[in-house]
Short mmCIF file of C-alpha atoms in Angstrom, two decimals:
data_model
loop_
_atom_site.label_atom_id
_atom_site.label_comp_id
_atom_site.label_asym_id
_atom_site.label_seq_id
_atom_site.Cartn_x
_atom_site.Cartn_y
_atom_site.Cartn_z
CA UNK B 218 67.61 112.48 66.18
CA UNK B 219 66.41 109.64 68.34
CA UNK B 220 67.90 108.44 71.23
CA UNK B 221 70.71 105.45 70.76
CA UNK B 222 69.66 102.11 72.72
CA UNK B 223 71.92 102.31 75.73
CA UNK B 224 70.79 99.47 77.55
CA UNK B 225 73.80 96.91 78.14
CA UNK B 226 72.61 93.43 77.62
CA UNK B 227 72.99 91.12 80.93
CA UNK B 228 74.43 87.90 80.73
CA UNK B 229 71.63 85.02 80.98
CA UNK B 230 72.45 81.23 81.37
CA UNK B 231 70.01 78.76 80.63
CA UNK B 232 68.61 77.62 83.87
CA UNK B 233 68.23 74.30 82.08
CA UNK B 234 71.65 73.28 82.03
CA UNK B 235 72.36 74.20 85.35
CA UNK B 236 72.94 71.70 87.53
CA UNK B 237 71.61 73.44 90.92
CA UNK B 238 68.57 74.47 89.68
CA UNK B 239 66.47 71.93 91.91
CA UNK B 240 68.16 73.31 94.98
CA UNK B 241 69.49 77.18 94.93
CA UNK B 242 66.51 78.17 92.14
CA UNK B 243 63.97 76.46 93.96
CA UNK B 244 65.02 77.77 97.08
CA UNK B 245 65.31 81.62 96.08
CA UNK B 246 69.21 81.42 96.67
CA UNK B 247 69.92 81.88 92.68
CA UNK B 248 68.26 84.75 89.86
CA UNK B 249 68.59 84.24 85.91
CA UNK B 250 70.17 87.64 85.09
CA UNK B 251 71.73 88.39 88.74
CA UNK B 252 73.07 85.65 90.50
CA UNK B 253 74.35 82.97 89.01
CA UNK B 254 77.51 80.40 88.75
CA UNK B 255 76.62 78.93 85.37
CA UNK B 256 76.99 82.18 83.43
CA UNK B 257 80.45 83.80 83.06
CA UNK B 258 79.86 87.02 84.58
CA UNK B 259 81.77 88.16 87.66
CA UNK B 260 79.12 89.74 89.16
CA UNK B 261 76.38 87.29 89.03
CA UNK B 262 79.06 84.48 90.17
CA UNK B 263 80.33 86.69 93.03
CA UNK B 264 76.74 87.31 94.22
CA UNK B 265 76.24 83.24 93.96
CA UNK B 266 79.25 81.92 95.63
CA UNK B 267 78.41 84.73 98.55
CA UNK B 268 74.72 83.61 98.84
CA UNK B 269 75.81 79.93 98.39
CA UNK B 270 79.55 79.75 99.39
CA UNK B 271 79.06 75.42 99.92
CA UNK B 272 79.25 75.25 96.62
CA UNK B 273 82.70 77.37 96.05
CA UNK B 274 84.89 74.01 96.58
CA UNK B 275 83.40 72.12 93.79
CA UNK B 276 84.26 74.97 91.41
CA UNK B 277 87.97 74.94 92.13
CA UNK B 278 88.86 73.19 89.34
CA UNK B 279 86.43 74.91 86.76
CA UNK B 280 87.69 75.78 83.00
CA UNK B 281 87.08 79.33 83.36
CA UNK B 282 89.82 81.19 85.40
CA UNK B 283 87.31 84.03 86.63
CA UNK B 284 84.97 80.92 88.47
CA UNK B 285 87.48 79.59 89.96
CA UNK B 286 89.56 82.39 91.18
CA UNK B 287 86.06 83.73 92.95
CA UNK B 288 85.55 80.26 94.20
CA UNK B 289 88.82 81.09 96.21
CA UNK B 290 87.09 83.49 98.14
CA UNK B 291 84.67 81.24 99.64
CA UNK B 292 86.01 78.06 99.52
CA UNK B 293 87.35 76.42 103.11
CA UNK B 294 91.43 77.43 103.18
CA UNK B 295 92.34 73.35 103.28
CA UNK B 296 90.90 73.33 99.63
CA UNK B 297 93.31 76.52 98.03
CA UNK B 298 96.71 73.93 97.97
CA UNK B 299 95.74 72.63 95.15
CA UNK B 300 95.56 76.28 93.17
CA UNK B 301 98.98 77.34 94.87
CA UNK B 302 100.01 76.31 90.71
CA UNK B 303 97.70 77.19 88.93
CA UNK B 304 97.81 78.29 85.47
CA UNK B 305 96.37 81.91 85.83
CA UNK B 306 97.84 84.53 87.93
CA UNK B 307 94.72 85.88 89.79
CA UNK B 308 93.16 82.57 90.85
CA UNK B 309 97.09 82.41 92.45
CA UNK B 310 96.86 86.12 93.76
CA UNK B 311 93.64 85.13 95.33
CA UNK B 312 95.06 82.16 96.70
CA UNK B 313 97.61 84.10 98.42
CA UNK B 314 95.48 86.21 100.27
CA UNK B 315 93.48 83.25 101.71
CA UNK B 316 96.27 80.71 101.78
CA UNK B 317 97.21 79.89 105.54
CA UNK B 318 100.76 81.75 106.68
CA UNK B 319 102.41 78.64 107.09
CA UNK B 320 102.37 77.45 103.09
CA UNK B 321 102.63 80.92 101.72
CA UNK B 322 106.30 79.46 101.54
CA UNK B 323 105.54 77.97 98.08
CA UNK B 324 104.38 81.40 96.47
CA UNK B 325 107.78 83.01 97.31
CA UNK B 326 109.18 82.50 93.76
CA UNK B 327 105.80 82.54 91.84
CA UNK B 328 106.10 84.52 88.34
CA UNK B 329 103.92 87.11 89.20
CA UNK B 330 104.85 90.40 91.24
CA UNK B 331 101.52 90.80 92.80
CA UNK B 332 101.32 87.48 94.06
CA UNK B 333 104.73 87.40 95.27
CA UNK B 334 103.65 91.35 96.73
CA UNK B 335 101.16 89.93 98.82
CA UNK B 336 103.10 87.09 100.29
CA UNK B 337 105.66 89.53 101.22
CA UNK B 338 102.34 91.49 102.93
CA UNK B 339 101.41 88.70 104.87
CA UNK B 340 104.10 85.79 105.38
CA UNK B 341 105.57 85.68 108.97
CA UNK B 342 108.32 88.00 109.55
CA UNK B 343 110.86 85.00 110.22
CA UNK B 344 110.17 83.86 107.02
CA UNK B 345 110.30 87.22 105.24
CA UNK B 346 114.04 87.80 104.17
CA UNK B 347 113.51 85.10 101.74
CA UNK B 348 111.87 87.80 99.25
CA UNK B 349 114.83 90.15 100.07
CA UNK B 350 116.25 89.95 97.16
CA UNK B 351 113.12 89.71 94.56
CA UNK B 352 113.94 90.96 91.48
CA UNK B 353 110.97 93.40 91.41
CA UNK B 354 111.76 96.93 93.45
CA UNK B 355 107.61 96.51 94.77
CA UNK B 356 107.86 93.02 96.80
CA UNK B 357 111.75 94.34 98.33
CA UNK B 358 109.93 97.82 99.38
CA UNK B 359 107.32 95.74 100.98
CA UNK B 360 109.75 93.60 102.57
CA UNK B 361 111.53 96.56 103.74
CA UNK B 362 109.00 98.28 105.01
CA UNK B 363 108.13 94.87 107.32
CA UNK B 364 111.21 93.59 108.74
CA UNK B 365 112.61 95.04 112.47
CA UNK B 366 114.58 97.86 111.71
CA UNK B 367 118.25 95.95 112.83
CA UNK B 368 117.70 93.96 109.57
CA UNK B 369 117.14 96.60 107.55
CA UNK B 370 121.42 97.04 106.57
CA UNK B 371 120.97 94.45 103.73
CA UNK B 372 118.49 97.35 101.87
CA UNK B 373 121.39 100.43 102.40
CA UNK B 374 122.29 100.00 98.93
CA UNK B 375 119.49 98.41 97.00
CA UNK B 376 119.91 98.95 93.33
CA UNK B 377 116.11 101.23 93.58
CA UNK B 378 115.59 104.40 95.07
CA UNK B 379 112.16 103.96 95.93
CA UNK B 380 113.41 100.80 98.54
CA UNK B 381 116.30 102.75 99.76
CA UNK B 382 113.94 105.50 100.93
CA UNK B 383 111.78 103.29 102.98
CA UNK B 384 115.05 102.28 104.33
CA UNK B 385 115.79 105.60 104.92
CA UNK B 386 112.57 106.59 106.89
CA UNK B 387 113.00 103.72 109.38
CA UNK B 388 116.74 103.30 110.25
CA UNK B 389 117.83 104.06 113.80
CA UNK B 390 119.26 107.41 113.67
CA UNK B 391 122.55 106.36 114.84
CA UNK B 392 123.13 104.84 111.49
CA UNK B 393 121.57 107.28 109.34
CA UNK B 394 125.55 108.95 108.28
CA UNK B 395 125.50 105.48 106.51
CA UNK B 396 123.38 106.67 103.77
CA UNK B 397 124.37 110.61 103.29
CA UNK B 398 126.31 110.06 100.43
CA UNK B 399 123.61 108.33 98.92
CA UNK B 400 122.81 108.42 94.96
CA UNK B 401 119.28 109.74 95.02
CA UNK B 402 118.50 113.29 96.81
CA UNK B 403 114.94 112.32 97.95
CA UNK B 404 116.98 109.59 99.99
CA UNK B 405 119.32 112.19 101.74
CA UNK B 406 116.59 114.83 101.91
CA UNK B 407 115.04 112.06 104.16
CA UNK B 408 118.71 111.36 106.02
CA UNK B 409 118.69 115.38 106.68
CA UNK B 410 115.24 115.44 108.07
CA UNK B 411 115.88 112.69 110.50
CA UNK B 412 119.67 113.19 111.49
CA UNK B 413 120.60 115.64 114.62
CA UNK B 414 122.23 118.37 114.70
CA UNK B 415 125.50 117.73 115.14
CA UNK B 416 124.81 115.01 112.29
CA UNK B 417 123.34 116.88 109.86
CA UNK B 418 126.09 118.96 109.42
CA UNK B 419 127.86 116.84 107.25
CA UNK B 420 124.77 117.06 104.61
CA UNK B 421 125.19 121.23 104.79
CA UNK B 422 127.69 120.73 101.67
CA UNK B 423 125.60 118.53 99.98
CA UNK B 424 124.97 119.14 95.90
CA UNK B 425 121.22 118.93 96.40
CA UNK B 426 119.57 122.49 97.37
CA UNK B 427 117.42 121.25 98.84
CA UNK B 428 118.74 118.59 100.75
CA UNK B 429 121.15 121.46 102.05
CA UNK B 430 117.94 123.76 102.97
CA UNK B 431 116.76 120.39 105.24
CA UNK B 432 120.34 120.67 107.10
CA UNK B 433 119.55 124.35 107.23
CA UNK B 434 116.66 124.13 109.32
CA UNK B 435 118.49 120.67 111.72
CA UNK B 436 122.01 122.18 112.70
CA UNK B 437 122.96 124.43 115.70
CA UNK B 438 122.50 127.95 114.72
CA UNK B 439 126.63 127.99 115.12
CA UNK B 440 127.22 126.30 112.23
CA UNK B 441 124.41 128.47 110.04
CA UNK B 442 127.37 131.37 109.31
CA UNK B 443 128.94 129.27 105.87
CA UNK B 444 125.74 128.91 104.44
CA UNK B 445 124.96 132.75 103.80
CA UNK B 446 127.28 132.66 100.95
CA UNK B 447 125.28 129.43 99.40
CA UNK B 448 124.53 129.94 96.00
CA UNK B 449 120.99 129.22 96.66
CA UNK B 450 119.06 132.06 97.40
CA UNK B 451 116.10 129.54 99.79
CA UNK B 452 118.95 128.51 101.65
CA UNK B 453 121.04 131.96 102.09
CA UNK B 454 117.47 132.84 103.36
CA UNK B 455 116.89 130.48 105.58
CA UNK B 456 119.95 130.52 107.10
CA UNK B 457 119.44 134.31 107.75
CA UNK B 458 115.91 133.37 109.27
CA UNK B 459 117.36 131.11 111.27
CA UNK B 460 120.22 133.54 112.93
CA UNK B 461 118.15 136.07 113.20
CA UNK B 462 115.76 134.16 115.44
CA UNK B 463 118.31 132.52 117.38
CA UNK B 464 119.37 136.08 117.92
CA UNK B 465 116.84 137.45 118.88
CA UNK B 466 116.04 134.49 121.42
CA UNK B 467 119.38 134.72 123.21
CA UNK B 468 118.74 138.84 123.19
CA UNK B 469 115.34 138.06 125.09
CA UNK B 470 117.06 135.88 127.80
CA UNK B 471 119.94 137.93 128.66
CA UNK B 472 119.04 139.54 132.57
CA UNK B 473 119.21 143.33 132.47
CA UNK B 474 121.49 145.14 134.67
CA UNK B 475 120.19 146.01 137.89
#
């Protein structure tokens, strides 16, 4: 059986057409087949704008959404306010990587998540509560993962695990008890893993197993003699493991009798 043609064919544009072809042709700065604006291929207009990034500006406008949303890329920042509304969402996500911080204001309720993500990412941290409450669970776990930790209270009881976690990982530990009755067990497995001692005590009755095992391995060894009756056979044994260590600690200290 012979072999099947595999060769993909490569977009070609007709050099005739194109306006530039007395300067970037000419000049080596533009291949039929590899680098070119006129044809709509990523690639080839990538490798253009990147050889020939003067010319990004005057494609900001260009029918075809894929031109112009590479044109962003190279094209001076003063020129991306006009694309701030455009009509296709990645010429606006690439305008919100590039935009200056000072007018990523006007993306804060744009339509798309991922544009909305990346202002979150990169608007100033003064400005950043305004996306606090964005209806998508990705832009408020990027805002919560940016602001200072003493506004983080607003997040305690965000309708998504996934946020509440973050807030988890990165409140000061003297308000962690505010979360231990928390919905999610991942959240108070966190809670348990950061709380002291004396703290995590309160999370050795917990319903989770696991978040109880956590507490296990925080509290005082004092406070280790309920939990070798927990139904849990992981946490019976690592309470055991636990005593038996802090035993035999407090047997290696004692001073022998002279």
């Amino acid at each position: 059986m012979a072999d099947q043609d595999s060769t993909v064919s490569v977009p070609m544009a007709d050099c005739s057409l194109c306006p530039f072809r007395g300067k970037t042709l000419l000049m080596g700065r533009c291949m039929p087949g590899d680098t070119c604006v006129f044809v709509e291929s990523g690639r080839q207009i990538d490798r253009f704008f990147r050889i020939n990034p003067g010319f990004a500006e005057h494609y900001l406008q260009d029918v075809f959404w894929e031109r112009r949303a590479i044109a962003v890329r190279y094209a001076p920042q003063k020129a991306l306010t006009k694309l701030i509304y455009d009509e296709d969402e990645v010429v606006r996500r690439a305008v919100a990587y590039r935009l200056p911080q000072a007018q990523l204001n006007q993306l804060i309720d744009d339509p798309d998540r991922e544009v909305r993500m990346t202002v979150a990412d990169r608007i100033a941290i003064e400005e950043l509560e305004k996306l606090a409450n964005d209806k998508d669970y990705i832009v408020r776990l990027t805002v919560a993962k940016r602001l200072p930790v003493g506004r983080l209270f607003r997040f305690i009881q965000d309708k998504d695990a996934e946020v509440r976690k973050a807030v988890a990982e990165r409140l000061p530990e003297v308000s962690l008890g505010l979360m231990i009755h928390d919905d999610s067990p991942d959240v108070r497995r966190i809670i348990a893993e950061r709380m002291g001692p004396s703290d995590a005590v309160t999370l050795l009755n917990d319903p989770d197993w696991l978040v109880r095992y956590t507490a296990v391995q925080r509290v005082a060894p004092d406070e280790l003699h309920c939990m070798l009756n927990d139904p849990e056979l992981d946490v019976r044994t690592a309470a055991q493991e636990r005593l038996n260590s802090h035993a035999q600690t407090a047997q290696g200290n004692e001073k022998p009798e002279i």
